[in-house]
Amino acid sequence: MSVKQNQFVYKNKAYYFVGTNFWYASYLGLEKNPEKGIERLKKELDFLKDNNVKNIRVLAGVEGAGKINGVNRVEPSYQPEAGKFSDENLKGLDILMSEAGKRNIKVVLFLSNNWEWSGGWLQYLNWNGKIDDETMKRALNWDELRDYTSKFYSCKECKAQYYQQVKNIITRKNTITGKKYIDDTTLMAWEIANEPRPMRPTANEDYKKFISETAAFIKSLDKNHLVTTGSEGEMGTEDMSLYKENHSDKNINYLTIHIWPKNWGWFDKNKMDEGFENAKDKTLEYINKHIQVADEHNKPLVLEEFGFPRDHHSFDINSTTTLRDQYYDAIFKLWKTNKDKNGSFAGTAFWAFGGISKPIPRQIYWKKGDDYMGDPPMEEQGLNAVFQSDKSTWEVIRKYSQTSESENR
């Protein structure tokens, strides 16, 4: 995979894609029960391939263990203790890469997290004495979370430990295929982190420096694959000029954005019908604003996270998804229109694939032993996940996914 001007290029053709977030895919191969593990992974990858969703975004960095910011983080950990990596747990990532490769599914791996649900920046700060154990475990308010997380970018020890993790993963040799990750064509891109934010304006300069230095570091380890940020866009930096600067860096191959209309207050979850048009309009406006930036930079843009709740904000797998389907259709339609004119808006990845998992009735949050699904442990199970049984949503997805690689020029 390469980038030529504003397009991805794969096998000498422009590459446009409808993809998904499948963050837990690297965990399934670790399950002792084959039906819950490797067999489920194979079935779900087959389902995605059959629906021409052949680009997935997967979690590759999990730091620490236990409660953090008042929630249970995902487990098992890939770096349970500072500087100590679990090769046994990382075999799950090897299995995923092997199975995805068999199906010609491209994988984007994000190497850490701004948020607590996989450890991320808070865990590095804790390991280096910037946040104590008791504070890290309790639920922080938004201002506290911003204050603490923003310190990561000026913490030399924190960044050094993160770079150790980055190097450990990038230089890894797959125990299943025998391939080095840097030589694996299944991998599309390395992503610095999930939604890295400066969090406070005072951290902007350190944040900008971190993005640039990290991209250069990744490229020094692997010149064969693309590198991107994992940014949400203007909403994540609160400063479009900062977003533009980050993505103008020579080592950043393409731009990313995420869109969360409910979290960003574009509609009220109790009045979803009334607020839908506003959410849709703001979404399309947000994408178009960032397409302009991609055009200025002459680089591709990927909307790599977007989600919408089930009707009436239900977590019931049997509830309808009328508004979600309309929301997805609007986004995919804009993507296809852009694709048809060889535009910069190159890819989409909805959040998130839930596969064959099912929410447990009257249980809101994930517990150890439950099936993994698209909603991470700190979110209501069934909130944004698209299950294989969501027929109407898959009709919308297929309507556009079938126009991606089949028409790539």
CSV table of C-alpha atoms in Angstrom, one decimal, residues 98-314:
chain,number,residue,atom,x,y,z
A,98,SER,CA,-2.4,-14.5,9.8
A,99,GLU,CA,-6.2,-15.0,9.3
A,100,ALA,CA,-6.7,-11.5,7.9
A,101,GLY,CA,-3.9,-12.1,5.4
A,102,LYS,CA,-5.6,-15.3,4.2
A,103,ARG,CA,-8.6,-13.2,3.2
A,104,ASN,CA,-6.8,-10.2,1.8
A,105,ILE,CA,-8.2,-8.0,4.6
A,106,LYS,CA,-6.0,-5.0,5.3
A,107,VAL,CA,-5.3,-4.1,8.9
A,108,VAL,CA,-4.6,-0.7,10.6
A,109,LEU,CA,-3.0,-1.2,14.0
A,110,PHE,CA,-3.2,1.6,16.7
A,111,LEU,CA,-0.3,1.5,19.1
A,112,SER,CA,-1.8,3.1,22.2
A,113,ASN,CA,-4.7,5.2,23.4
A,114,ASN,CA,-5.5,8.7,24.7
A,115,TRP,CA,-8.3,7.2,26.7
A,116,GLU,CA,-8.3,4.9,29.6
A,117,TRP,CA,-10.1,1.8,28.3
A,118,SER,CA,-6.8,0.1,27.2
A,119,GLY,CA,-4.5,1.8,29.7
A,120,GLY,CA,-3.0,4.4,27.4
A,121,TRP,CA,-1.5,7.7,28.5
A,122,LEU,CA,-2.9,7.5,32.0
A,123,GLN,CA,-1.0,4.3,32.6
A,124,TYR,CA,2.3,5.7,31.4
A,125,LEU,CA,1.7,8.7,33.7
A,126,ASN,CA,1.0,6.3,36.6
A,127,TRP,CA,4.1,4.3,36.0
A,128,ASN,CA,6.2,7.4,36.2
A,129,GLY,CA,4.7,9.0,39.3
A,130,LYS,CA,2.6,11.7,37.6
A,131,ILE,CA,-0.7,10.2,38.9
A,132,ASP,CA,-0.9,8.0,42.0
A,133,ASP,CA,-2.7,4.6,42.1
A,134,GLU,CA,-5.7,5.8,44.0
A,135,THR,CA,-6.4,8.8,41.8
A,136,MET,CA,-5.9,6.7,38.6
A,137,LYS,CA,-8.5,4.1,39.8
A,138,ARG,CA,-11.2,6.5,40.7
A,139,ALA,CA,-13.5,8.2,38.2
A,140,LEU,CA,-12.0,11.5,37.2
A,141,ASN,CA,-14.1,14.4,36.1
A,142,TRP,CA,-13.5,16.0,32.7
A,143,ASP,CA,-11.2,18.7,33.9
A,144,GLU,CA,-9.1,16.3,36.0
A,145,LEU,CA,-8.9,14.0,33.0
A,146,ARG,CA,-7.7,16.8,30.8
A,147,ASP,CA,-5.2,18.0,33.4
A,148,TYR,CA,-3.6,14.7,33.9
A,149,THR,CA,-3.6,13.3,30.3
A,150,SER,CA,-2.1,16.5,28.9
A,151,LYS,CA,1.0,15.9,31.0
A,152,PHE,CA,1.9,12.9,28.9
A,153,TYR,CA,3.4,15.0,26.2
A,154,SER,CA,5.9,16.6,28.5
A,155,CYS,CA,6.8,13.5,30.4
A,156,LYS,CA,10.1,12.2,28.9
A,157,GLU,CA,9.9,8.9,30.8
A,158,CYS,CA,6.3,8.3,29.7
A,159,LYS,CA,7.2,8.8,26.1
A,160,ALA,CA,10.3,6.6,26.3
A,161,GLN,CA,8.2,3.7,27.6
A,162,TYR,CA,5.6,4.3,24.9
A,163,TYR,CA,8.4,4.2,22.3
A,164,GLN,CA,9.6,0.9,23.8
A,165,GLN,CA,6.1,-0.5,23.2
A,166,VAL,CA,6.0,0.8,19.7
A,167,LYS,CA,9.4,-0.7,18.9
A,168,ASN,CA,8.4,-4.1,20.5
A,169,ILE,CA,5.3,-4.3,18.3
A,170,ILE,CA,6.7,-3.0,15.0
A,171,THR,CA,9.9,-5.1,15.1
A,172,ARG,CA,7.9,-8.2,16.1
A,173,LYS,CA,8.1,-11.4,14.1
A,174,ASN,CA,4.8,-13.2,13.6
A,175,THR,CA,4.9,-16.6,15.4
A,176,ILE,CA,2.3,-18.0,13.1
A,177,THR,CA,3.5,-16.9,9.6
A,178,GLY,CA,7.1,-16.3,10.4
A,179,LYS,CA,6.9,-12.9,8.7
A,180,LYS,CA,8.2,-9.8,10.3
A,181,TYR,CA,5.5,-7.2,10.8
A,182,ILE,CA,7.5,-4.7,8.7
A,183,ASP,CA,7.4,-7.1,5.8
A,184,ASP,CA,3.7,-8.1,6.1
A,185,THR,CA,1.5,-6.7,3.3
A,186,THR,CA,-1.6,-7.4,5.3
A,187,LEU,CA,-0.7,-4.4,7.4
A,188,MET,CA,-1.9,-1.2,5.9
A,189,ALA,CA,-0.8,1.4,8.5
A,190,TRP,CA,0.6,2.0,11.9
A,191,GLU,CA,-1.4,4.5,13.9
A,192,ILE,CA,0.3,6.6,16.7
A,193,ALA,CA,-2.7,6.2,19.1
A,194,ASN,CA,-6.4,6.2,19.3
A,195,GLU,CA,-7.6,9.8,19.4
A,196,PRO,CA,-4.4,11.5,20.6
A,197,ARG,CA,-5.4,14.9,22.0
A,198,PRO,CA,-3.4,17.7,23.6
A,199,MET,CA,-6.3,17.9,26.1
A,200,ARG,CA,-5.2,21.4,27.2
A,201,PRO,CA,-4.0,24.3,25.0
A,202,THR,CA,-0.9,24.5,27.2
A,203,ALA,CA,0.2,21.1,25.8
A,204,ASN,CA,-0.2,22.0,22.1
A,205,GLU,CA,3.4,22.5,21.3
A,206,ASP,CA,4.5,19.4,23.2
A,207,TYR,CA,1.7,17.5,21.5
A,208,LYS,CA,2.7,18.7,18.0
A,209,LYS,CA,6.3,17.7,18.7
A,210,PHE,CA,5.3,14.3,19.9
A,211,ILE,CA,3.2,13.6,16.8
A,212,SER,CA,6.1,14.6,14.5
A,213,GLU,CA,8.8,12.7,16.5
A,214,THR,CA,6.7,9.6,16.8
A,215,ALA,CA,5.9,9.5,13.1
A,216,ALA,CA,9.6,9.8,12.3
A,217,PHE,CA,10.4,7.1,14.9
A,218,ILE,CA,7.9,4.7,13.3
A,219,LYS,CA,9.3,5.4,9.9
A,220,SER,CA,12.8,4.7,11.1
A,221,LEU,CA,11.7,1.2,12.2
A,222,ASP,CA,9.4,0.5,9.2
A,223,LYS,CA,9.7,2.2,5.8
A,224,ASN,CA,7.3,-0.3,4.2
A,225,HIS,CA,4.0,0.8,5.7
A,226,LEU,CA,1.9,3.9,6.0
A,227,VAL,CA,1.8,6.0,9.2
A,228,THR,CA,-1.1,8.1,10.5
A,229,THR,CA,-2.2,9.9,13.7
A,230,GLY,CA,-5.5,8.5,14.8
A,231,SER,CA,-6.8,12.0,15.3
A,232,GLU,CA,-10.5,13.0,15.5
A,233,GLY,CA,-9.9,16.1,13.5
A,234,GLU,CA,-10.6,19.6,14.6
A,235,MET,CA,-12.7,18.4,17.5
A,236,GLY,CA,-9.8,16.5,18.9
A,237,THR,CA,-7.3,19.4,18.7
A,238,GLU,CA,-9.8,22.2,19.2
A,239,ASP,CA,-7.6,24.1,16.7
A,240,MET,CA,-7.8,23.5,13.0
A,241,SER,CA,-4.4,25.0,12.4
A,242,LEU,CA,-2.9,22.5,14.8
A,243,TYR,CA,-4.6,19.6,13.0
A,244,LYS,CA,-3.3,21.0,9.7
A,245,GLU,CA,0.3,21.3,11.0
A,246,ASN,CA,0.3,17.7,12.4
A,247,HIS,CA,-0.9,16.2,9.1
A,248,SER,CA,1.4,18.3,6.9
A,249,ASP,CA,4.3,16.3,8.4
A,250,LYS,CA,6.2,14.4,5.8
A,251,ASN,CA,6.1,11.2,7.8
A,252,ILE,CA,2.3,11.3,8.2
A,253,ASN,CA,0.9,9.7,5.0
A,254,TYR,CA,-2.8,10.3,5.4
A,255,LEU,CA,-5.3,12.2,7.5
A,256,THR,CA,-7.8,10.7,9.9
A,257,ILE,CA,-11.0,12.0,11.5
A,258,HIS,CA,-13.6,10.5,13.9
A,259,ILE,CA,-17.2,11.7,14.4
A,260,TRP,CA,-19.4,11.1,17.5
A,261,PRO,CA,-22.6,13.1,17.1
A,262,LYS,CA,-24.1,12.0,20.4
A,263,ASN,CA,-20.9,12.6,22.4
A,264,TRP,CA,-20.5,16.0,20.8
A,265,GLY,CA,-24.0,17.1,21.6
A,266,TRP,CA,-25.3,17.2,18.1
A,267,PHE,CA,-28.5,15.4,19.2
A,268,ASP,CA,-30.2,14.4,22.5
A,269,LYS,CA,-30.4,10.7,23.1
A,270,ASN,CA,-33.9,11.1,24.5
A,271,LYS,CA,-35.0,13.0,21.3
A,272,MET,CA,-33.2,11.1,18.6
A,273,ASP,CA,-35.8,11.6,15.9
A,274,GLU,CA,-36.0,15.3,16.5
A,275,GLY,CA,-32.3,15.8,16.4
A,276,PHE,CA,-31.4,13.4,13.6
A,277,GLU,CA,-31.3,15.9,10.7
A,278,ASN,CA,-29.1,18.3,12.7
A,279,ALA,CA,-26.7,15.4,13.5
A,280,LYS,CA,-26.6,14.3,9.9
A,281,ASP,CA,-26.0,17.9,8.6
A,282,LYS,CA,-23.2,18.6,11.1
A,283,THR,CA,-21.6,15.3,10.2
A,284,LEU,CA,-21.5,16.0,6.5
A,285,GLU,CA,-20.2,19.5,7.2
A,286,TYR,CA,-17.5,18.2,9.4
A,287,ILE,CA,-16.3,15.7,6.8
A,288,ASN,CA,-16.4,18.3,4.0
A,289,LYS,CA,-14.3,20.7,6.1
A,290,HIS,CA,-11.6,18.0,6.5
A,291,ILE,CA,-11.8,17.0,2.9
A,292,GLN,CA,-10.7,20.6,2.1
A,293,VAL,CA,-7.7,20.1,4.4
A,294,ALA,CA,-6.8,16.8,2.8
A,295,ASP,CA,-7.0,18.5,-0.6
A,296,GLU,CA,-4.7,21.3,0.6
A,297,HIS,CA,-2.2,18.6,1.8
A,298,ASN,CA,-2.7,16.5,-1.2
A,299,LYS,CA,-3.2,13.4,1.0
A,300,PRO,CA,-6.0,10.9,1.5
A,301,LEU,CA,-8.5,11.3,4.3
A,302,VAL,CA,-10.1,8.4,6.3
A,303,LEU,CA,-13.1,8.7,8.5
A,304,GLU,CA,-12.0,5.8,10.7
A,305,GLU,CA,-14.6,6.1,13.5
A,306,PHE,CA,-18.3,7.0,13.4
A,307,GLY,CA,-21.1,5.6,15.3
A,308,PHE,CA,-24.8,6.0,15.9
A,309,PRO,CA,-27.0,4.4,18.6
A,310,ARG,CA,-29.9,2.0,17.9
A,311,ASP,CA,-33.4,3.5,17.8
A,312,HIS,CA,-34.6,4.9,21.1
A,313,HIS,CA,-31.1,4.6,22.4
A,314,SER,CA,-31.8,0.9,23.0
